[in-house]
Short mmCIF file of C-alpha atoms in Angstrom, two decimals:
data_model
loop_
_atom_site.label_atom_id
_atom_site.label_comp_id
_atom_site.label_asym_id
_atom_site.label_seq_id
_atom_site.Cartn_x
_atom_site.Cartn_y
_atom_site.Cartn_z
CA MET X 1 0.00 0.00 0.00
CA THR X 2 1.17 3.52 -0.77
CA GLU X 3 0.02 6.52 1.24
CA ILE X 4 -0.24 10.17 0.18
CA LEU X 5 1.43 13.02 2.04
CA SER X 6 1.51 16.74 1.25
CA LEU X 7 4.11 18.96 2.91
CA THR X 8 3.18 21.88 0.66
CA PRO X 9 1.40 24.63 2.66
CA PRO X 10 -2.37 24.48 2.08
CA ASP X 11 -2.48 28.09 0.85
CA ARG X 12 -0.28 27.19 -2.13
CA PRO X 13 -1.40 25.48 -5.35
CA ARG X 14 -0.38 21.82 -5.30
CA LEU X 15 -0.76 18.64 -7.29
CA LEU X 16 -1.37 16.47 -4.20
CA ASP X 17 -4.39 18.12 -2.67
CA PRO X 18 -6.25 16.22 0.11
CA GLY X 19 -9.33 18.24 -0.81
CA ARG X 20 -9.41 16.74 -4.31
CA PRO X 21 -9.68 12.97 -3.85
CA GLY X 22 -10.29 10.60 -6.73
CA ARG X 23 -9.98 11.22 -10.45
CA GLU X 24 -10.13 14.77 -11.68
CA ASP X 25 -13.02 15.41 -14.10
CA LEU X 26 -13.48 18.46 -16.29
CA ALA X 27 -15.83 20.27 -13.90
CA SER X 28 -13.50 19.86 -10.92
CA TYR X 29 -10.49 20.98 -12.95
CA LEU X 30 -12.23 24.06 -14.30
CA ALA X 31 -13.29 24.92 -10.74
CA THR X 32 -9.62 25.16 -9.74
CA GLY X 33 -8.77 27.56 -12.57
CA GLY X 34 -7.84 24.94 -15.14
CA TYR X 35 -7.62 25.60 -18.88
CA PRO X 36 -7.10 29.37 -18.53
CA ALA X 37 -6.52 31.58 -21.55
CA ALA X 38 -3.03 30.80 -22.78
CA PRO X 39 -0.51 33.62 -22.48
CA ALA X 40 1.40 34.74 -25.56
CA PRO X 41 4.16 32.20 -26.29
CA GLU X 42 7.10 34.43 -25.44
CA ARG X 43 5.40 35.65 -22.28
CA LEU X 44 4.81 32.06 -21.15
CA VAL X 45 8.45 31.16 -21.80
CA GLU X 46 9.56 34.17 -19.77
CA SER X 47 7.23 33.18 -16.92
CA VAL X 48 8.57 29.64 -16.89
CA ALA X 49 12.15 30.92 -16.90
CA ALA X 50 11.45 33.36 -14.06
CA ALA X 51 9.79 30.62 -12.00
CA GLY X 52 12.79 28.33 -12.52
CA LEU X 53 10.81 25.29 -13.64
CA ARG X 54 13.04 22.31 -14.37
CA GLY X 55 12.21 18.93 -15.85
CA ARG X 56 10.95 16.24 -13.50
CA GLY X 57 11.91 13.21 -15.57
CA GLY X 58 15.41 12.87 -14.17
CA ALA X 59 17.91 15.33 -15.65
CA GLY X 60 16.33 18.50 -14.28
CA PHE X 61 16.91 20.47 -17.50
CA PRO X 62 15.44 24.02 -17.54
CA THR X 63 11.99 23.82 -19.12
CA ALA X 64 12.13 27.33 -20.57
CA VAL X 65 15.21 26.41 -22.62
CA LYS X 66 13.38 23.43 -24.10
CA LEU X 67 10.30 25.51 -24.93
CA ARG X 68 12.32 28.30 -26.54
CA THR X 69 14.43 25.85 -28.55
CA LEU X 70 11.34 24.17 -30.01
CA ARG X 71 9.62 27.50 -30.59
CA ASP X 72 12.59 28.63 -32.67
CA ALA X 73 12.85 25.34 -34.59
CA PRO X 74 11.96 25.43 -38.30
CA GLY X 75 8.79 23.74 -39.55
CA ASP X 76 6.10 21.90 -37.62
CA THR X 77 6.85 20.60 -34.14
CA VAL X 78 5.47 17.86 -31.87
CA VAL X 79 4.88 17.69 -28.09
CA VAL X 80 5.09 14.42 -26.14
CA ALA X 81 3.92 14.00 -22.54
CA ASN X 82 6.23 11.28 -21.27
CA GLY X 83 4.50 9.24 -18.57
CA GLU X 84 6.58 6.10 -18.83
CA GLU X 85 8.50 5.93 -15.53
CA GLY X 86 10.97 3.10 -15.68
CA GLU X 87 12.32 3.64 -12.17
CA PRO X 88 10.94 0.80 -10.03
CA GLY X 89 10.69 3.09 -7.01
CA SER X 90 8.67 5.87 -8.66
CA VAL X 91 4.87 6.15 -8.99
CA LYS X 92 4.26 9.89 -9.38
CA ASP X 93 3.77 9.90 -13.17
CA ARG X 94 1.26 7.07 -13.18
CA TRP X 95 -0.61 8.70 -10.29
CA LEU X 96 -0.79 12.02 -12.14
CA LEU X 97 -2.12 10.40 -15.32
CA ARG X 98 -4.69 8.36 -13.39
CA HIS X 99 -5.88 11.14 -11.08
CA ARG X 100 -4.96 14.48 -12.70
CA PRO X 101 -5.31 13.82 -16.45
CA HIS X 102 -6.73 17.26 -17.24
CA THR X 103 -3.82 18.96 -15.50
CA VAL X 104 -1.38 17.03 -17.69
CA LEU X 105 -3.39 17.67 -20.86
CA ASP X 106 -3.57 21.37 -19.99
CA GLY X 107 0.22 21.33 -19.86
CA VAL X 108 0.29 19.67 -23.29
CA ARG X 109 -2.02 22.40 -24.60
CA LEU X 110 0.20 25.18 -23.27
CA ALA X 111 3.40 23.55 -24.51
CA ALA X 112 1.88 23.01 -27.95
CA ARG X 113 0.75 26.62 -28.19
CA THR X 114 4.13 27.90 -27.04
CA THR X 115 6.15 25.77 -29.46
CA GLY X 116 3.68 25.90 -32.38
CA ALA X 117 3.23 22.14 -32.26
CA VAL X 118 0.71 20.60 -34.64
CA ARG X 119 0.34 17.28 -32.78
CA GLY X 120 0.67 15.92 -29.28
CA TYR X 121 1.15 12.49 -27.74
CA VAL X 122 0.71 10.99 -24.29
CA TYR X 123 3.22 8.17 -23.97
CA LEU X 124 2.73 5.58 -21.21
CA SER X 125 2.52 1.90 -20.32
CA ASP X 126 -0.15 1.93 -17.60
CA PRO X 127 -3.61 0.84 -18.87
CA GLN X 128 -5.43 2.61 -16.02
CA ALA X 129 -3.64 5.84 -16.82
CA ALA X 130 -4.49 5.43 -20.51
CA ASP X 131 -8.19 5.02 -19.66
CA ALA X 132 -8.14 8.18 -17.52
CA VAL X 133 -6.51 10.20 -20.30
CA ARG X 134 -9.01 8.89 -22.87
CA ARG X 135 -11.91 9.99 -20.67
CA ALA X 136 -10.36 13.41 -20.22
CA LEU X 137 -9.87 13.81 -23.98
CA LEU X 138 -13.54 12.98 -24.53
CA GLU X 139 -14.60 15.48 -21.87
CA ARG X 140 -12.62 18.26 -23.50
CA PRO X 141 -11.33 17.67 -27.04
CA PRO X 142 -7.82 19.12 -27.41
CA THR X 143 -6.93 22.15 -29.50
CA VAL X 144 -4.37 20.05 -31.41
CA PRO X 145 -4.72 16.30 -32.08
CA VAL X 146 -3.46 14.25 -29.13
CA ASP X 147 -2.84 10.52 -29.46
CA ILE X 148 -2.18 7.98 -26.70
CA VAL X 149 0.73 5.64 -27.35
CA LEU X 150 1.08 2.56 -25.16
CA THR X 151 4.42 0.86 -24.68
CA GLU X 152 5.83 -1.98 -22.61
CA HIS X 153 7.00 -1.06 -19.13
CA THR X 154 10.80 -1.21 -19.06
CA TYR X 155 13.58 0.87 -17.53
CA VAL X 156 14.71 2.26 -20.89
CA ALA X 157 11.28 2.77 -22.51
CA GLY X 158 11.02 6.34 -21.19
CA GLU X 159 14.42 7.43 -22.53
CA GLU X 160 13.78 10.21 -25.04
CA SER X 161 15.12 8.47 -28.14
CA ALA X 162 13.25 5.29 -27.18
CA VAL X 163 10.07 7.38 -26.90
CA VAL X 164 10.54 8.70 -30.44
CA ARG X 165 11.34 5.25 -31.79
CA ARG X 166 8.22 3.71 -30.25
CA ILE X 167 5.86 6.49 -31.38
CA ASP X 168 7.23 6.09 -34.89
CA GLY X 169 6.24 2.41 -34.82
CA GLY X 170 9.47 0.79 -33.68
CA PRO X 171 10.56 -0.82 -30.42
CA ALA X 172 10.95 1.32 -27.29
CA LEU X 173 14.72 1.11 -27.37
CA PRO X 174 17.27 3.94 -27.24
CA THR X 175 19.17 5.08 -30.32
CA THR X 176 22.53 6.76 -30.65
CA LYS X 177 22.64 10.55 -30.48
CA PRO X 178 22.80 13.01 -32.18
CA PRO X 179 20.30 13.88 -33.45
CA ARG X 180 18.40 14.65 -30.26
CA PRO X 181 14.59 14.73 -30.40
CA PHE X 182 14.52 18.54 -30.36
CA GLU X 183 16.50 18.38 -33.60
CA ARG X 184 14.79 15.42 -35.25
CA GLY X 185 12.14 13.52 -33.37
CA VAL X 186 8.70 12.02 -34.06
CA GLY X 187 8.17 11.70 -37.80
CA GLY X 188 11.40 13.63 -38.33
CA ALA X 189 9.93 16.80 -36.75
CA PRO X 190 11.55 18.72 -33.91
CA THR X 191 9.97 17.24 -30.78
CA LEU X 192 9.52 18.42 -27.21
CA ILE X 193 9.55 15.44 -24.84
CA ALA X 194 8.46 16.54 -21.38
CA ASN X 195 7.77 14.53 -18.25
CA VAL X 196 4.11 14.58 -17.23
CA GLU X 197 4.88 16.24 -13.88
CA THR X 198 6.76 18.98 -15.73
CA LEU X 199 3.68 19.60 -17.90
CA ALA X 200 1.35 19.48 -14.89
CA ARG X 201 3.46 22.12 -13.15
CA LEU X 202 3.44 24.21 -16.34
CA ALA X 203 -0.36 24.16 -16.21
CA LEU X 204 -0.48 24.88 -12.47
CA LEU X 205 1.88 27.86 -12.59
CA THR X 206 0.00 29.31 -15.57
CA ALA X 207 -3.30 29.10 -13.68
CA HIS X 208 -1.68 30.60 -10.56
CA PRO X 209 0.95 33.10 -11.77
CA ASP X 210 1.27 34.74 -8.35
CA ALA X 211 2.51 31.42 -6.95
CA ALA X 212 4.58 30.39 -9.98
CA VAL X 213 7.89 30.10 -8.12
CA ALA X 214 6.35 27.95 -5.37
CA VAL X 215 4.69 25.69 -7.94
CA ALA X 216 7.87 25.32 -9.99
CA SER X 217 10.04 24.53 -6.98
CA SER X 218 7.83 21.88 -5.38
CA HIS X 219 8.43 18.21 -6.10
CA LEU X 220 6.46 14.99 -6.22
CA LEU X 221 8.44 12.28 -4.45
CA THR X 222 8.11 8.54 -3.95
CA LEU X 223 9.45 7.51 -0.53
CA SER X 224 10.00 3.81 0.12
CA GLY X 225 12.08 1.27 2.00
CA GLY X 226 11.64 -0.76 5.17
CA PRO X 227 8.42 -2.04 6.72
CA ALA X 228 6.53 1.29 6.70
CA PRO X 229 4.08 1.90 3.83
CA SER X 230 5.49 3.66 0.79
CA VAL X 231 4.54 7.32 0.44
CA LEU X 232 3.75 9.55 -2.53
CA ALA X 233 4.61 13.02 -1.24
CA GLU X 234 4.72 16.61 -2.42
CA ALA X 235 7.25 18.89 -0.75
CA PRO X 236 8.77 22.33 -1.33
CA ALA X 237 12.32 22.72 -2.55
CA GLY X 238 14.76 23.01 0.32
CA THR X 239 13.04 20.37 2.47
CA HIS X 240 15.66 18.27 4.23
CA LEU X 241 15.72 14.55 3.53
CA GLY X 242 15.65 13.98 7.27
CA THR X 243 12.35 15.86 7.46
CA LEU X 244 10.92 13.70 4.68
CA ALA X 245 12.11 10.55 6.41
CA GLY X 246 10.49 11.61 9.68
CA HIS X 247 7.12 12.30 8.06
CA ALA X 248 7.31 9.01 6.16
CA GLY X 249 8.12 6.93 9.24
CA ARG X 250 11.74 6.36 8.26
CA GLY X 251 13.65 8.60 10.64
CA GLY X 252 15.98 5.83 11.76
CA SER X 253 17.33 5.05 8.30
CA ALA X 254 21.08 4.65 7.97
CA ALA X 255 21.39 5.41 4.26
CA VAL X 256 19.40 6.38 1.17
CA LEU X 257 19.23 5.48 -2.49
CA LEU X 258 18.73 8.88 -4.09
CA GLY X 259 16.67 10.03 -7.05
CA GLY X 260 15.87 6.56 -8.31
CA LEU X 261 18.68 4.20 -9.28
CA PHE X 262 20.62 6.92 -11.11
CA GLY X 263 21.35 8.97 -7.99
CA GLY X 264 23.33 6.31 -6.17
CA LEU X 265 23.78 5.61 -2.47
CA TYR X 266 24.46 8.15 0.24
CA GLY X 267 25.51 7.47 3.83
CA ASP X 268 26.52 9.75 6.71
CA GLY X 269 25.01 13.19 6.42
CA TRP X 270 22.11 12.20 4.18
CA ALA X 271 19.51 13.67 6.56
CA GLY X 272 21.00 17.15 6.12
CA LEU X 273 20.72 17.10 2.33
CA ARG X 274 17.94 19.20 0.85
CA LEU X 275 15.59 18.84 -2.09
CA ASP X 276 17.69 20.85 -4.50
CA HIS X 277 19.04 19.71 -7.88
CA ASP X 278 22.36 21.50 -7.60
CA GLU X 279 22.99 20.63 -3.95
CA LEU X 280 22.37 16.93 -4.52
CA VAL X 281 24.57 16.85 -7.62
CA ALA X 282 27.35 18.62 -5.69
CA ALA X 283 27.01 15.92 -3.01
CA GLY X 284 27.52 13.23 -5.63
CA GLY X 285 23.87 12.23 -5.91
CA ALA X 286 20.86 13.39 -7.91
CA LEU X 287 17.24 14.31 -7.31
CA GLY X 288 16.31 12.56 -10.55
CA CYS X 289 12.66 11.53 -10.71
CA GLY X 290 12.21 12.10 -6.97
CA ALA X 291 12.32 8.43 -5.94
CA ILE X 292 14.05 8.07 -2.56
CA HIS X 293 14.59 4.62 -1.06
CA PHE X 294 15.52 4.65 2.64
CA LEU X 295 17.51 1.72 3.97
CA PRO X 296 15.93 0.60 7.25
CA PRO X 297 17.98 0.28 10.45
CA GLY X 298 20.09 -2.81 9.99
CA GLY X 299 19.71 -2.65 6.23
CA CYS X 300 22.90 -3.21 4.27
CA PRO X 301 24.07 -0.87 1.51
CA VAL X 302 25.97 -3.74 -0.15
CA GLY X 303 22.72 -5.66 -0.49
CA ALA X 304 20.90 -2.56 -1.73
CA ALA X 305 23.58 -1.95 -4.35
CA ALA X 306 23.38 -5.59 -5.46
CA ASP X 307 19.60 -5.33 -5.72
CA ALA X 308 19.77 -2.16 -7.83
CA ALA X 309 22.53 -3.49 -10.08
CA GLY X 310 20.68 -6.76 -10.57
CA TYR X 311 17.57 -4.90 -11.69
CA LEU X 312 19.53 -2.73 -14.12
CA ALA X 313 21.35 -5.71 -15.62
CA ALA X 314 18.00 -7.43 -16.26
CA GLN X 315 16.63 -4.24 -17.86
CA SER X 316 19.47 -3.72 -20.34
CA ALA X 317 18.19 -3.14 -23.87
CA ARG X 318 20.95 -5.50 -25.05
CA GLN X 319 21.83 -3.24 -27.97
CA CYS X 320 25.27 -2.20 -26.71
CA GLY X 321 27.79 -4.93 -26.00
CA VAL X 322 29.52 -2.83 -23.37
CA CYS X 323 26.22 -2.36 -21.53
CA VAL X 324 25.40 -6.06 -21.54
CA SER X 325 28.84 -7.12 -20.32
CA GLY X 326 29.29 -4.14 -17.99
CA THR X 327 25.97 -4.37 -16.17
CA GLN X 328 26.29 -8.14 -15.81
CA ALA X 329 29.82 -7.83 -14.42
CA LEU X 330 28.77 -5.17 -11.91
CA ALA X 331 25.63 -7.06 -10.88
CA GLY X 332 27.43 -10.39 -10.55
CA THR X 333 30.29 -8.99 -8.49
CA LEU X 334 27.97 -7.05 -6.17
CA ALA X 335 25.73 -10.10 -5.73
CA ALA X 336 28.76 -12.23 -4.83
CA LEU X 337 29.84 -9.62 -2.28
CA ALA X 338 26.36 -9.54 -0.78
CA ARG X 339 26.45 -13.33 -0.40
CA GLY X 340 29.87 -13.14 1.24
CA GLU X 341 31.46 -14.95 -1.69
CA GLY X 342 33.45 -12.01 -3.03
CA ARG X 343 37.20 -11.94 -3.42
CA HIS X 344 39.59 -9.26 -2.17
CA GLU X 345 40.32 -8.13 -5.72
CA ASP X 346 36.62 -7.43 -6.37
CA THR X 347 36.84 -3.99 -4.79
CA GLY X 348 39.48 -2.98 -7.32
CA LYS X 349 37.37 -4.31 -10.18
CA LEU X 350 34.32 -2.42 -9.01
CA HIS X 351 36.35 0.77 -8.78
CA ARG X 352 37.75 0.37 -12.32
CA TRP X 353 34.36 -0.47 -13.80
CA SER X 354 32.60 2.36 -12.00
CA GLN X 355 35.06 4.82 -13.54
CA GLY X 356 35.62 3.27 -16.95
CA LEU X 357 32.09 2.32 -17.99
CA THR X 358 30.46 5.72 -17.56
CA GLY X 359 29.28 7.33 -20.79
CA ARG X 360 29.82 4.27 -22.97
CA GLY X 361 26.22 3.16 -23.50
CA ALA X 362 23.53 4.60 -25.79
CA CYS X 363 21.43 5.57 -22.74
CA GLY X 364 21.93 6.16 -19.04
CA LEU X 365 21.35 2.60 -17.82
CA LEU X 366 25.03 1.64 -17.76
CA ASP X 367 25.87 4.96 -16.11
CA ALA X 368 23.32 4.25 -13.38
CA SER X 369 24.83 0.84 -12.68
CA ALA X 370 28.35 2.27 -12.56
CA HIS X 371 27.25 5.08 -10.25
CA ILE X 372 25.67 2.60 -7.85
CA ALA X 373 29.03 0.86 -7.50
CA ALA X 374 30.97 4.13 -7.25
CA THR X 375 28.80 5.54 -4.47
CA LEU X 376 28.84 2.26 -2.56
CA LEU X 377 32.64 2.32 -2.56
CA ARG X 378 32.75 6.03 -1.69
CA HIS X 379 30.30 6.02 1.22
CA PHE X 380 30.58 2.48 2.59
CA PRO X 381 34.16 1.18 2.11
CA ASP X 382 34.18 -0.56 5.49
CA ARG X 383 30.97 -2.45 4.71
CA VAL X 384 32.39 -3.57 1.37
CA ARG X 385 35.61 -4.84 2.97
CA ALA X 386 33.62 -6.65 5.66
CA HIS X 387 31.65 -8.47 2.97
CA GLU X 388 34.84 -9.86 1.48
CA ASP X 389 35.02 -12.13 4.53
CA GLY X 390 31.37 -13.20 4.66
CA PRO X 391 27.83 -11.85 4.42
CA CYS X 392 26.30 -9.63 7.07
CA PRO X 393 23.11 -10.89 8.80
CA SER X 394 20.92 -8.64 6.66
CA CYS X 395 22.31 -9.94 3.37
CA ALA X 396 22.48 -13.55 4.56
CA ASP X 397 18.71 -13.56 5.16
CA ALA X 398 17.78 -11.64 1.99
CA PRO X 399 16.39 -13.27 -1.17
CA PRO X 400 18.49 -13.12 -4.36
CA PRO X 401 18.96 -9.51 -5.54
CA ASP X 402 16.69 -8.77 -8.49
CA GLY X 403 15.28 -5.33 -7.72
CA SER X 404 11.84 -6.59 -6.72
CA ARG X 405 12.16 -5.03 -3.26
CA LEU X 406 12.53 -1.59 -4.87
CA GLY X 407 9.04 -1.66 -6.42
CA VAL X 408 6.19 0.59 -5.22
CA THR X 409 2.45 0.35 -5.88
CA VAL X 410 0.47 3.30 -7.23
CA PRO X 411 -1.89 4.78 -4.59
#
């Protein structure tokens, strides 16, 4: 079971609103100021830039830069609402599509108007979310044609080049870059691919311009780990991770897996870190998609790293030889360490792989696996060395690492 928690002050606009239970219909969305008159394109871009809205899919790229780039692109353009969240510990995108479909579609409308797009797509793998979006499209037909594209749920299916490839009729697998989608995307047209939370916040800040900065700086988060129920939360930027852990019943955690699998592990001092893209990157982590997995008291970071690496190895697109061999080598070595079957030279191998494999795959999956190993070695060297002589009690009692313990159900 996953619970819902809002740390956003009730006088601010928010996506997680206890006063709006259930699925949003057209009447309820209009009552909150939805589908307002669209500002002039350049004015909207300036508003987004001033508010500081950044992408919520993982990289945190400035949204205004994306909008302006597509607006200045030659010819017709396309907008894609990307709702395919491959991170096993994230549920925010599916929740938004199931419960706030009009908010997302309003964001598509505004992005299309701003960039001059002639077509839009909602890209996802969740059938319940697809049904909610279909109902919303029937309630209020869009100003530009919007199609729903279903894909299989995989870690790499939401990567931007995989999104383009699937919408164009191919498999949801990454391609080499360049070109990037903003240069040549769906059907060869310049394409804006935006995470559904990014688009929802675009709609919310447009409807509430006086609170634009607060809207742009709040985050949807998925908090998991340990015996307590998982939590879908909304919190303002600057909130300490320790505060989040306390509200989610995880105040005694010894370590965290940050930002989904891409952010890596963090040990001592994690509670003092804040929800801030730049601060987390400077600390060697990442906010990413806002998925934060807390290791319970007694939980082992070596086992958590093995679990994450095992999941990533199983999710490899198997298009790049270096990704197949690299993820399998990392996962196998970490699993052996977790079982207490590692060798003393394994630490050196993990260090070399974590440094040498980064940037060599067509997508970020290999980078994520390498970063897991690098952060384990950086923050928990003593635990790694201890595992060379045998498993700890936590790892000895754990099932084989496959990532299944990282999964979260949609509330």
